Amino acid sequence: MSGEASATNMEKLRLTVVEARREDVGRGIVRVDPETLRQIGASPGDVLEIEGRAKTVAKGMPTFKEQRGQQVIQMDGVGRTNAGVALGQRAMISKVSSAVARRVVMAPLGAGALREDEIDHMARRLDGLAMKAGDRVRIALFGGNHRDFQVVRSEPDGPVMIHPDTLLAIENPRGGSAGKAEAAAEDIVTYDDLGGMEREVAKIREMIELPLTHPEIFERLGMTPPKGVLMHGLPGCGKTLLARAVAHEAAAAFIYVSGPEIIQKFYGESEARLRKIFDDAQRRAPCIIFFDEIDAIAPKRERVEGEVEKRVVAQLLALMDGLKGRGDVIVMAATNRPNSIDPALRRPGRFDREIAIGIPNEHARLEILEIYARGMPLGDDVDLKELAETTHGFTGADLNALCREAAMAALRRQLPELTLDSGPIPYEALMAMEVGMTDFREGLSEVSPSGLREVAVEVPNVRWDDVGGLESIKAALQEAIAWPLSQPALFEQIQLQPPRGILLYGPPGNGKTLLVKALASQSNLNFISVKGPELLSKYIGESEQGVRELFARARQAAPCIIFLDEVDALVPKRGFDGRSPVTDRVVSQLLTELDGVEALKDVWVIAATNRPDMLDDALLRPGRLDFRLEVPRPDRVARQAILAVHLRRKPIDQRIDLSALAELTEGMSAAEVRFVCDRAAMNAIRRVFPAAKGGLVDVATLRIEQRDFDEAIGDRAAASGQPAAPQPIPFLGSL
């Protein structure tokens, strides 16, 4: 007996728990080094026992190359909950024998009955999963939702493996177990449910989870751990979700407080409510108090007229850093208006750290989409990477709404095939439903990005090959923006600051705005378009405030491009007699934002004008709009490229020589060349339309001939010279 026990102990190893790969979440597997599997006598696919404060089982699989040799075990959030371990802690693993389950009894955690077809769906999702009595199991159900269950018992006892022949029974808790199940029914949130927040999670773990789980480290260093964290960012970016995940991962009690619910109408009640919350937290320590929308209860006292709000702020200050210690109570708060909070709260000892949660970038959006689409029946044509590239300015809540709208679009599309009046929908019909890429595109038309809702426009689908000519300017724009984004380490190594301001100038109609549209579409950056005059206001201070808010929103949405069209209307030369003082103040504000104390990191300002002589000289100095690109009238080669762009989808006569046509358009701008192409197409329609006699024109036989171009070029020349005889209203005109 003693020999067997010592052999078993030799087969156990202690490993450090790290996060699972995103594609492994919910699969019931753990990943360890192949050498570790060999040391405990296991092979890939064997059942392993993981022991922390509790014991659980899971399938063991080899880690990928980048995680090997580090003595770690990759576990998802539900697995860590079952084993009673947190990230960074050590767990004991060993190989165990398992049997095929004949029968498994599970109890749902949470309210709501299960339909028979959902039970059939659960059985398929559980196939091949290892479990034991007491484990918590998360199953993805229809529509991207999930449901948690507790394994009550299994036949035989001990670790079992679910098989297609396993009988699955659902047992509703009764009597004394009802309260226990209700307590466990809270939907747990782990770090696996957070997408694109690696930096924020690392900071939170350092400030909150580490002091709660290992206070001896701070005692040895002779320092007091942080007691307060303020998170600020746009609505829907994941502040509350992050707080719930930290509370669960740190195994701490969690008290959620909505800001407005503190304020009461009777004298002293609001302060008493705050004191009760902190007293309750001390009794349940370690505990996290989370104040949502804290700006509602802790506004700046010098700007508030009501006495209640001032007393509440004073009470909160005393509770956070008064004579009485808080113990293992950490205060977290969230707001999207950090500058409205009383400054006394933002000093060390109260809210020690502040974490800004910005708009997710493309990589973060892909992770968030993978999380929300984890349980959705996606079609083979769904490309989440393409969706992540096109959802500029979307927060996590926006992406959740996008998945929901896509599911609703799929339902509307497949609803005629479902029989809704004959009882429950058959399981086979439900399993046949899927969400396709067309459904996501329809959802995109329903959901607007809240991150840029006030200032953004829809980024047009313009590609570089839609811009004829201007090859040197295209290359210069890519060098100024795409290179620093793709290789930031290179620029840091040689201490080179890439240009932050770019000025495009030249005659009207040569493609300045089109270049910026293509740049915004092809660079996968957030894009804010501002017409120069729209920032001007007749009220004192509003114009400058608009400029400040514009740049503040761009910093939140970084990497971001601010496009100032017709910038000469916004930043004219200062000091001219008769000019409104508003423009002078706007110029000063814009100059400060471009090159002030607060740096523009990953924010580029591109301005366009056809009157560079009207711009203020201070705007053109190095450090502001110092990267100047002239967009000239196109030469013959560029005009030929422009003709090719605008005629590639038009039915032109094969005998037309684009090179000769480019010679005929000598001196025209890019806009005028496009006008000639559209006018020639209208001339061709005018030739064949009377012959149709009210019927449909045969598009297959329609061709744009050389005479149509000659007539269009003649009309353009006449329009640019003296007024000619009245002509029929041209297609698209010369607007």
XYZ file of C-alpha atoms in Angstrom:
735
model
C 0.000 0.000 0.000
C 2.786 2.435 0.937
C 4.613 1.624 -2.289
C 1.495 2.467 -4.319
C 1.048 5.744 -2.446
C 4.624 6.822 -3.046
C 4.321 5.966 -6.728
C 1.196 8.062 -6.967
C 2.914 10.998 -5.310
C 5.794 10.731 -7.758
C 3.333 10.974 -10.616
C 1.965 14.325 -9.376
C 3.450 17.603 -10.519
C 2.857 21.216 -9.512
C 2.274 23.614 -12.387
C 1.476 27.328 -12.606
C -2.021 28.118 -13.868
C -2.211 30.439 -16.911
C -5.045 31.496 -19.217
C -6.326 29.104 -21.858
C -6.150 29.893 -25.534
C -9.330 31.536 -26.734
C -10.225 28.659 -29.046
C -9.959 26.175 -26.129
C -12.498 27.941 -23.880
C -15.489 25.723 -23.104
C -13.964 22.528 -24.555
C -13.181 20.932 -21.187
C -9.467 20.517 -21.888
C -6.239 21.681 -20.271
C -2.930 22.044 -22.050
C 0.416 21.064 -20.505
C 3.912 20.469 -21.814
C 4.334 17.101 -23.640
C 7.271 16.393 -21.333
C 4.975 16.917 -18.339
C 2.489 14.440 -19.806
C 5.307 11.908 -20.140
C 6.450 12.456 -16.543
C 3.009 11.692 -15.118
C 2.572 8.732 -17.468
C -0.181 10.277 -19.558
C -0.807 10.597 -23.279
C -2.712 13.302 -25.172
C -6.436 12.825 -24.573
C -6.052 11.093 -21.179
C -8.048 12.381 -18.217
C -6.075 14.443 -15.705
C -6.999 15.396 -12.155
C -6.292 19.047 -11.291
C -6.132 19.839 -7.584
C -6.177 23.300 -6.026
C -8.507 24.150 -3.167
C -10.809 21.601 -4.820
C -10.446 18.817 -7.367
C -11.688 18.569 -10.931
C -10.895 16.580 -14.049
C -10.265 17.492 -17.680
C -8.716 16.081 -20.815
C -4.998 16.713 -21.081
C -3.641 18.029 -24.383
C -0.123 19.184 -25.336
C 0.651 22.907 -25.325
C 1.825 24.754 -28.383
C 5.516 25.467 -28.865
C 5.543 28.969 -27.379
C 4.304 27.662 -23.972
C 6.614 24.669 -23.663
C 9.339 24.430 -21.051
C 7.601 26.871 -18.688
C 5.955 24.427 -16.243
C 2.466 25.860 -16.810
C -1.038 24.490 -17.281
C -3.542 26.342 -19.466
C -7.069 26.319 -18.022
C -10.219 28.227 -18.889
C -12.280 30.145 -16.332
C -14.796 27.394 -15.576
C -11.973 24.885 -15.051
C -10.219 27.255 -12.656
C -13.490 27.665 -10.731
C -13.899 23.904 -10.414
C -10.277 23.434 -9.243
C -10.399 26.413 -6.872
C -7.322 28.087 -8.318
C -6.617 31.528 -9.746
C -4.236 32.667 -12.437
C -0.642 32.591 -11.234
C -1.339 30.027 -8.510
C -0.011 26.477 -8.602
C -2.099 23.344 -9.060
C -1.270 19.664 -8.634
C -1.932 17.467 -11.659
C -1.913 13.721 -12.063
C -3.310 11.090 -14.387
C -6.506 9.342 -13.269
C -8.530 6.551 -14.739
C -12.016 7.298 -15.981
C -15.011 5.262 -17.043
C -17.657 5.804 -19.688
C -20.658 7.386 -18.008
C -23.842 5.334 -18.114
C -25.908 8.119 -16.524
C -25.194 11.699 -15.482
C -27.542 13.844 -13.402
C -27.135 17.614 -13.725
C -28.909 20.538 -12.067
C -29.337 23.843 -13.900
C -27.934 26.890 -12.146
C -30.422 29.706 -12.551
C -34.080 30.098 -13.336
C -35.844 28.893 -16.430
C -36.984 25.474 -17.541
C -35.250 23.517 -20.268
C -37.039 22.210 -23.323
C -36.531 18.656 -24.530
C -34.814 19.820 -27.722
C -32.361 21.864 -25.616
C -31.531 18.749 -23.604
C -30.794 16.895 -26.862
C -28.581 19.801 -27.918
C -26.780 19.693 -24.546
C -26.083 15.994 -24.926
C -24.324 16.629 -28.220
C -22.296 19.518 -26.795
C -21.175 17.369 -23.846
C -19.979 14.453 -25.971
C -16.391 13.560 -25.042
C -16.282 15.828 -21.957
C -14.624 14.592 -18.750
C -16.352 15.486 -15.465
C -16.984 14.435 -11.885
C -19.664 15.101 -9.302
C -19.582 18.693 -8.072
C -18.121 20.166 -11.269
C -19.641 23.219 -12.897
C -20.271 22.840 -16.630
C -20.995 25.640 -19.091
C -22.911 24.722 -22.233
C -23.454 26.999 -25.231
C -27.130 27.069 -26.191
C -28.966 28.599 -29.146
C -28.457 32.237 -30.079
C -24.973 32.580 -28.598
C -26.239 32.227 -24.997
C -24.889 29.799 -22.460
C -26.205 28.003 -19.391
C -24.340 26.704 -16.348
C -25.063 23.324 -14.737
C -23.851 21.500 -11.643
C -22.983 17.800 -11.931
C -25.011 16.191 -9.129
C -23.948 12.552 -9.526
C -22.828 10.077 -12.117
C -22.959 6.344 -12.706
C -20.380 4.994 -12.046
C -18.927 7.281 -9.379
C -15.682 9.162 -9.862
C -14.289 10.699 -13.053
C -16.397 9.808 -16.080
C -16.380 10.539 -19.794
C -19.572 11.498 -21.633
C -20.404 9.131 -24.500
C -23.190 9.271 -27.122
C -24.884 6.409 -25.222
C -24.782 8.290 -21.884
C -28.213 8.987 -20.395
C -28.428 12.664 -19.450
C -30.921 13.580 -16.728
C -31.830 17.098 -15.583
C -32.779 17.442 -11.935
C -34.360 20.570 -10.516
C -32.981 21.329 -7.026
C -35.511 21.100 -4.225
C -35.667 21.706 -0.539
C -32.393 22.556 1.130
C -30.384 22.396 -2.068
C -32.441 25.121 -3.703
C -30.730 27.888 -1.805
C -27.299 26.473 -2.587
C -28.102 26.205 -6.259
C -29.528 29.718 -6.291
C -26.358 31.029 -4.683
C -24.236 29.301 -7.289
C -26.534 30.320 -10.100
C -24.930 33.695 -10.628
C -23.494 33.881 -14.089
C -19.746 33.828 -13.513
C -17.545 36.124 -15.558
C -13.899 35.174 -16.064
C -11.000 36.678 -17.938
C -11.973 34.386 -20.840
C -15.040 36.597 -21.355
C -12.906 39.710 -21.882
C -11.622 40.392 -25.364
C -8.761 42.712 -26.250
C -8.142 43.864 -22.661
C -4.781 42.246 -21.913
C -3.178 45.497 -20.758
C -6.115 46.447 -18.528
C -6.361 42.941 -17.041
C -2.625 42.930 -16.258
C -2.950 46.246 -14.402
C -6.044 45.132 -12.497
C -4.448 41.857 -11.437
C -1.380 43.699 -10.215
C -3.400 46.210 -8.197
C -6.331 44.134 -6.912
C -5.995 40.392 -7.341
C -2.404 40.172 -6.075
C -3.028 42.102 -2.803
C -6.121 39.980 -2.080
C -4.519 36.608 -2.810
C -0.937 37.292 -1.623
C -0.911 40.127 0.961
C 2.375 38.827 2.388
C 4.239 40.198 -0.636
C 3.243 43.759 0.204
C 3.923 43.195 3.902
C 7.447 42.049 3.104
C 8.033 45.120 0.925
C 6.693 47.371 3.684
C 4.080 49.035 1.491
C 0.333 49.415 1.448
C -1.350 47.909 -1.616
C -3.662 50.080 -3.736
C -7.130 50.453 -2.276
C -9.002 52.127 -5.114
C -9.160 51.896 -8.890
C -11.029 54.290 -11.164
C -11.893 53.018 -14.638
C -13.048 55.479 -17.250
C -13.956 55.121 -20.872
C -16.833 55.241 -23.298
C -20.097 53.446 -22.465
C -20.029 49.815 -23.519
C -16.259 49.352 -23.466
C -16.291 46.717 -20.681
C -15.765 48.527 -17.359
C -18.456 46.644 -15.417
C -17.565 43.329 -17.056
C -13.930 43.776 -16.047
C -14.917 44.455 -12.433
C -17.088 41.306 -12.295
C -14.296 39.200 -13.771
C -11.786 40.477 -11.199
C -14.169 39.778 -8.325
C -14.668 36.192 -9.466
C -11.030 35.452 -10.276
C -9.856 36.884 -6.955
C -12.454 34.796 -5.060
C -13.698 37.966 -3.379
C -17.200 39.095 -2.476
C -18.625 41.635 -4.892
C -20.990 44.487 -4.022
C -22.434 46.360 -6.974
C -23.620 49.906 -6.295
C -25.352 52.007 -8.924
C -24.438 55.642 -8.362
C -27.907 57.242 -8.359
C -29.385 54.712 -5.903
C -27.287 56.214 -3.088
C -29.080 59.562 -3.175
C -32.101 59.621 -0.824
C -34.586 62.407 -0.143
C -34.388 62.461 3.682
C -31.620 64.231 5.575
C -28.735 61.890 6.428
C -30.101 58.814 4.651
C -27.654 59.005 1.755
C -24.620 59.068 4.065
C -26.062 56.238 6.175
C -26.539 54.132 3.065
C -22.894 54.617 2.128
C -21.723 53.677 5.639
C -23.873 50.518 5.551
C -22.298 49.443 2.239
C -18.765 49.775 3.650
C -19.705 48.020 6.922
C -21.213 45.146 4.933
C -18.065 44.935 2.816
C -15.836 44.724 5.904
C -17.901 41.845 7.274
C -17.596 39.994 3.939
C -13.904 40.808 3.393
C -12.056 40.201 1.162
C -14.579 42.244 -0.791
C -14.754 44.545 -3.798
C -17.185 47.481 -3.857
C -17.960 48.584 -7.380
C -19.517 52.032 -7.897
C -21.019 52.327 -11.358
C -21.520 55.862 -12.710
C -19.703 57.340 -9.725
C -19.940 60.836 -11.215
C -23.612 60.818 -10.102
C -22.674 60.654 -6.397
C -19.253 62.323 -6.344
C -19.425 65.408 -8.582
C -17.167 68.415 -8.127
C -18.389 70.166 -4.981
C -17.649 73.665 -6.220
C -20.031 73.126 -9.139
C -22.872 71.473 -7.209
C -25.492 73.576 -5.498
C -27.307 70.846 -3.560
C -26.153 70.127 0.001
C -26.960 66.401 -0.294
C -24.374 65.815 -3.008
C -21.707 67.719 -1.052
C -22.337 65.641 2.088
C -22.262 62.394 0.099
C -18.898 63.316 -1.419
C -17.511 64.198 2.031
C -18.802 60.897 3.482
C -17.268 58.897 0.635
C -13.916 60.643 1.132
C -13.969 59.801 4.844
C -14.876 56.161 4.231
C -12.155 55.693 1.615
C -9.352 57.361 3.572
C -10.450 58.224 7.079
C -9.270 57.349 10.576
C -10.929 53.943 10.411
C -9.133 51.357 8.274
C -10.942 49.498 5.543
C -9.170 46.156 5.801
C -9.370 43.932 2.715
C -11.945 46.135 1.013
C -11.073 47.495 -2.410
C -13.161 50.177 -4.089
C -13.561 50.144 -7.839
C -15.463 52.802 -9.737
C -16.442 53.390 -13.344
C -17.473 56.488 -15.216
C -17.456 57.929 -18.699
C -17.007 61.466 -17.303
C -13.789 61.378 -15.247
C -13.371 65.160 -15.301
C -16.715 65.590 -13.501
C -15.546 63.717 -10.382
C -14.418 65.646 -7.303
C -10.605 65.997 -7.469
C -10.223 64.952 -3.819
C -11.236 61.411 -4.825
C -8.498 61.183 -7.425
C -5.556 61.539 -5.095
C -3.325 58.667 -3.854
C -4.859 56.780 -0.941
C -8.325 56.891 -2.440
C -8.377 56.094 -6.120
C -4.694 55.216 -6.365
C -4.789 54.171 -9.981
C -6.797 55.203 -13.003
C -7.259 52.935 -15.991
C -8.462 54.359 -19.288
C -10.333 51.784 -21.369
C -10.343 52.940 -24.955
C -12.165 51.906 -28.088
C -10.976 48.423 -29.131
C -8.618 48.182 -32.078
C -8.881 45.614 -34.862
C -7.183 42.812 -32.898
C -9.369 43.463 -29.861
C -12.516 43.564 -32.001
C -11.634 40.146 -33.442
C -11.271 38.671 -29.942
C -14.585 40.191 -28.839
C -16.369 38.852 -31.916
C -14.925 35.390 -31.256
C -16.308 35.528 -27.701
C -19.826 36.618 -28.662
C -19.994 34.295 -31.677
C -18.685 31.340 -29.672
C -22.070 29.637 -29.415
C -23.598 30.891 -32.667
C -24.121 28.500 -35.591
C -21.907 30.370 -38.053
C -21.986 29.637 -41.764
C -18.875 28.684 -43.698
C -18.790 32.108 -45.379
C -18.521 34.071 -42.111
C -15.160 35.831 -41.840
C -14.804 37.360 -38.384
C -11.467 38.913 -39.348
C -13.152 40.851 -42.148
C -15.849 42.011 -39.722
C -13.187 43.166 -37.267
C -11.546 45.193 -40.021
C -14.756 46.977 -40.994
C -16.211 47.730 -37.545
C -14.287 50.967 -36.892
C -15.214 52.659 -33.622
C -17.317 49.730 -32.314
C -17.167 49.082 -28.570
C -17.731 45.670 -26.994
C -21.420 46.446 -26.468
C -21.730 47.459 -30.127
C -20.191 44.166 -31.255
C -22.565 42.266 -28.965
C -25.455 44.154 -30.567
C -24.035 43.343 -34.021
C -24.079 39.601 -33.268
C -27.630 39.899 -31.918
C -28.819 41.803 -35.007
C -27.129 39.245 -37.263
C -28.978 36.454 -35.439
C -32.257 38.348 -35.856
C -31.542 38.813 -39.566
C -30.924 35.075 -39.893
C -34.198 34.405 -38.086
C -36.127 36.710 -40.436
C -34.530 35.021 -43.414
C -35.330 31.474 -42.275
C -38.673 32.185 -40.565
C -40.838 31.168 -43.579
C -39.309 27.676 -43.435
C -40.280 27.173 -39.768
C -43.694 25.959 -38.653
C -44.615 28.111 -35.654
C -48.207 26.967 -35.115
C -47.703 23.261 -34.480
C -45.981 23.137 -31.114
C -42.236 23.258 -30.446
C -39.954 23.644 -33.437
C -38.265 20.320 -34.278
C -34.688 19.919 -33.127
C -33.528 19.192 -36.688
C -34.992 22.495 -37.913
C -33.239 24.401 -35.132
C -29.935 22.720 -35.890
C -30.309 23.620 -39.578
C -30.400 27.336 -38.778
C -27.165 29.233 -39.260
C -25.946 32.822 -39.373
C -24.252 33.839 -42.611
C -22.081 36.740 -43.686
C -25.062 38.435 -45.356
C -26.783 38.497 -41.954
C -23.782 40.238 -40.381
C -23.735 42.784 -43.205
C -27.418 43.469 -42.577
C -26.642 43.834 -38.890
C -23.958 46.408 -39.705
C -26.620 48.612 -41.248
C -28.602 48.501 -37.976
C -25.791 49.128 -35.463
C -23.826 52.377 -35.427
C -20.508 52.691 -33.563
C -21.104 54.400 -30.221
C -17.402 55.180 -29.917
C -17.552 57.662 -32.795
C -21.277 58.347 -32.954
C -20.983 62.092 -32.384
C -18.151 62.867 -34.779
C -17.672 60.028 -37.235
C -18.993 59.332 -40.690
C -19.217 55.990 -42.387
C -15.870 55.135 -43.937
C -16.497 54.789 -47.679
C -15.423 51.692 -49.518
C -12.676 53.372 -51.576
C -9.506 51.444 -52.376
C -6.129 52.608 -53.584
C -6.811 51.272 -57.072
C -9.878 53.547 -57.246
C -7.508 56.539 -57.250
C -6.006 57.020 -60.695
C -2.402 58.284 -60.757
C -0.871 60.127 -57.765
C 1.420 57.164 -57.088
C 4.076 59.254 -55.315
C 1.485 60.797 -52.972
C -0.024 57.386 -52.189
C 3.446 56.099 -51.280
C 4.153 59.167 -49.119
C 0.906 58.750 -47.166
C 1.627 55.072 -46.541
C 5.152 55.918 -45.343
C 3.822 58.568 -42.960
C 1.042 56.451 -41.406
C 1.200 52.750 -42.320
C 4.924 52.303 -41.624
C 4.917 53.696 -38.043
C 1.884 51.546 -37.225
C 3.341 48.324 -38.606
C 6.902 48.789 -37.287
C 6.766 50.976 -34.149
C 9.903 49.366 -32.662
C 11.963 50.462 -35.656
C 10.987 54.104 -35.254
C 11.651 53.959 -31.505
C 15.048 52.356 -32.037
C 16.300 55.108 -34.324
C 14.494 57.819 -32.275
C 12.405 59.030 -35.225
C 9.122 60.776 -34.595
C 6.815 60.172 -37.579
C 4.851 63.183 -38.863
C 1.588 63.835 -37.052
C 0.208 66.475 -39.410
C -0.187 66.229 -43.192
C -1.392 68.989 -45.485
C -2.772 68.169 -48.920
C -3.062 71.226 -51.135
C -3.638 71.908 -54.796
C -6.290 72.996 -57.300
C -9.846 71.776 -56.684
C -11.009 68.527 -58.225
C -7.691 66.642 -58.255
C -8.386 63.968 -55.636
C -7.387 65.338 -52.206
C -10.526 64.109 -50.456
C -10.531 60.857 -52.449
C -6.972 60.146 -51.284
C -7.995 60.507 -47.643
C -11.034 58.277 -48.188
C -8.807 55.558 -49.634
C -6.302 55.992 -46.805
C -9.018 55.623 -44.147
C -10.475 52.566 -45.869
C -7.175 50.786 -46.549
C -5.318 51.537 -43.318
C -7.988 50.006 -41.012
C -7.921 53.063 -38.741
C -10.706 54.877 -36.981
C -11.660 57.874 -39.094
C -13.153 61.224 -38.048
C -14.131 63.633 -40.791
C -14.657 67.303 -39.951
C -15.726 70.010 -42.358
C -13.945 73.221 -41.452
C -16.924 75.557 -40.906
C -18.977 73.107 -38.797
C -16.820 73.711 -35.704
C -17.527 77.449 -35.687
C -20.232 78.705 -33.330
C -21.541 82.173 -32.514
C -21.397 81.515 -28.765
C -18.208 82.359 -26.899
C -16.151 79.274 -26.049
C -18.242 76.706 -27.945
C -15.947 76.605 -30.978
C -12.850 76.007 -28.832
C -14.731 73.381 -26.825
C -15.649 71.611 -30.065
C -11.971 71.451 -31.048
C -10.991 70.101 -27.595
C -13.691 67.420 -27.660
C -12.711 66.445 -31.198
C -9.123 65.717 -30.206
C -10.139 64.089 -26.917
C -12.382 61.669 -28.794
C -9.593 60.983 -31.303
C -7.196 60.099 -28.466
C -9.760 57.665 -27.078
C -10.242 56.114 -30.521
C -6.501 55.872 -31.325
C -5.155 54.828 -33.764
C -7.236 57.442 -35.521
C -7.173 59.900 -38.429
C -8.728 63.367 -38.121
C -9.523 64.775 -41.545
C -10.050 68.539 -41.702
C -11.588 69.335 -45.067
C -11.466 72.947 -46.264
C -9.113 73.766 -43.396
C -8.638 77.341 -44.649
C -12.130 78.149 -43.323
C -11.144 76.886 -39.867
C -7.556 78.141 -39.531
C -7.198 81.425 -41.463
C -4.400 83.872 -40.837
C -4.765 85.732 -37.567
C -4.599 89.477 -37.087
C -6.571 90.678 -40.103
C -8.802 93.678 -39.457
C -12.488 92.947 -39.526
C -12.046 89.206 -38.862
C -14.113 87.696 -36.051
C -12.145 87.016 -32.834
C -13.772 83.553 -32.743
C -11.568 82.346 -35.581
C -8.444 83.608 -33.814
C -9.351 81.642 -30.676
C -10.114 78.524 -32.739
C -6.733 78.825 -34.457
C -4.985 79.094 -31.092
C -6.883 76.090 -29.727
C -6.102 73.967 -32.780
C -2.403 74.886 -32.636
C -2.318 73.879 -28.970
C -3.974 70.537 -29.690
C -1.613 69.796 -32.583
C 1.586 70.452 -30.654
C 0.818 71.128 -27.015
C 1.664 69.559 -23.682
C -0.671 66.602 -24.300
C 0.947 64.506 -27.030
C -0.937 63.018 -29.946
C -0.096 59.322 -29.801
C -1.294 57.305 -32.796
C -3.445 60.242 -33.921
C -2.815 61.796 -37.333
C -4.269 65.073 -38.571
C -4.737 65.387 -42.327
C -5.908 68.702 -43.701
C -6.973 69.563 -47.253
C -7.257 72.963 -48.905
C -6.998 74.667 -52.281
C -5.962 77.965 -50.646
C -2.719 77.268 -48.735
C -1.883 80.995 -48.878
C -4.778 81.689 -46.465
C -3.534 79.357 -43.703
C -1.956 80.750 -40.557
C 1.842 80.546 -40.675
C 2.034 78.915 -37.233
C 0.071 75.954 -38.562
C 2.756 75.164 -41.139
C 5.764 75.122 -38.868
C 7.637 71.849 -38.099
C 5.774 69.711 -35.572
C 2.311 70.607 -36.860
C 1.288 70.342 -40.516
C 4.919 70.009 -41.551
C 4.430 67.153 -44.026
C 3.034 68.972 -47.065
C 2.006 67.195 -50.263
C 0.920 69.022 -53.398
C -1.809 67.332 -55.426
C -1.280 68.811 -58.907
C -3.371 68.593 -62.027
C -2.907 65.144 -63.587
C -0.420 64.705 -66.430
C -1.100 62.506 -69.449
C -0.140 59.247 -67.685
C -2.280 60.118 -64.671
C -5.231 61.095 -66.875
C -4.990 57.738 -68.652
C -5.059 55.975 -65.250
C -8.068 58.058 -64.202
C -9.866 57.179 -67.433
C -9.128 53.495 -66.835
C -10.617 53.715 -63.326
C -13.838 55.390 -64.419
C -14.336 53.326 -67.584
C -13.499 49.858 -66.262
C -17.163 49.061 -65.546
C -18.613 50.936 -68.522
C -19.320 49.241 -71.903
C -16.843 51.116 -74.115
C -16.012 50.423 -77.745
C -12.905 48.239 -78.064
C -11.459 50.612 -80.675
C -11.167 53.494 -78.192
C -7.536 54.295 -77.359
C -7.239 55.534 -73.766
C -3.833 57.057 -74.480
C -5.265 59.176 -77.300
C -8.256 60.045 -75.115
C -5.857 61.205 -72.405
C -4.248 63.569 -74.933
C -7.646 65.093 -75.740
C -8.256 65.864 -72.033
C -5.115 67.993 -71.718
C -5.389 70.540 -68.878
C -8.410 68.920 -67.217
C -8.550 68.093 -63.527
C -9.423 64.629 -62.217
C -13.009 65.738 -61.530
C -13.344 67.065 -65.079
C -12.032 63.783 -66.525
C -14.672 61.925 -64.531
C -17.305 64.376 -65.821
C -16.227 63.579 -69.419
C -16.647 59.824 -68.766
C -20.114 60.265 -67.264
C -21.194 62.710 -69.980
C -19.995 60.302 -72.707
C -22.066 57.509 -71.122
C -25.099 59.814 -71.129
C -24.461 60.662 -74.798
C -24.456 56.935 -75.643
C -27.771 56.435 -73.827
C -29.213 59.468 -75.600
C -28.371 57.853 -78.977
C -30.203 54.584 -78.313
C -33.004 55.695 -76.002
C -35.427 57.053 -78.685
C -35.082 53.784 -80.624
C -36.399 51.810 -77.676
C -39.816 53.504 -78.039
C -40.754 53.100 -74.410
C -39.317 49.588 -74.096
C -36.172 48.493 -72.310
C -32.799 49.400 -73.778
C -30.721 46.348 -74.692
C -27.737 46.911 -72.392
C -25.766 44.086 -74.019
C -25.557 46.010 -77.301
C -24.918 49.434 -75.751
C -21.421 50.778 -76.428
C -19.781 54.131 -75.667
C -18.131 55.259 -78.896
C -15.443 57.790 -79.728
C -18.011 60.333 -80.925
C -19.610 60.281 -77.487
C -16.296 61.244 -75.925
C -15.663 63.922 -78.577
C -19.042 65.492 -77.835
C -18.446 65.329 -74.080
C -15.002 66.926 -74.388
C -16.486 69.663 -76.589
C -19.203 70.341 -74.022
C -16.584 70.529 -71.270
C -14.470 72.950 -73.272
C -17.504 75.122 -74.019
C -18.502 75.120 -70.357
C -15.027 76.241 -69.283
C -15.020 79.112 -71.838
C -17.782 81.479 -72.878
C -21.416 80.519 -72.250
C -22.741 78.370 -75.082
C -26.249 77.767 -76.392
C -28.622 76.065 -73.956
C -27.971 72.322 -73.747
C -30.133 69.496 -72.420
C -29.660 68.922 -68.691
C -26.493 66.773 -68.527
C -26.231 63.569 -66.557
C -24.733 64.397 -63.134
C -24.220 67.930 -64.544
C -21.240 70.006 -63.509
C -22.355 70.306 -59.912
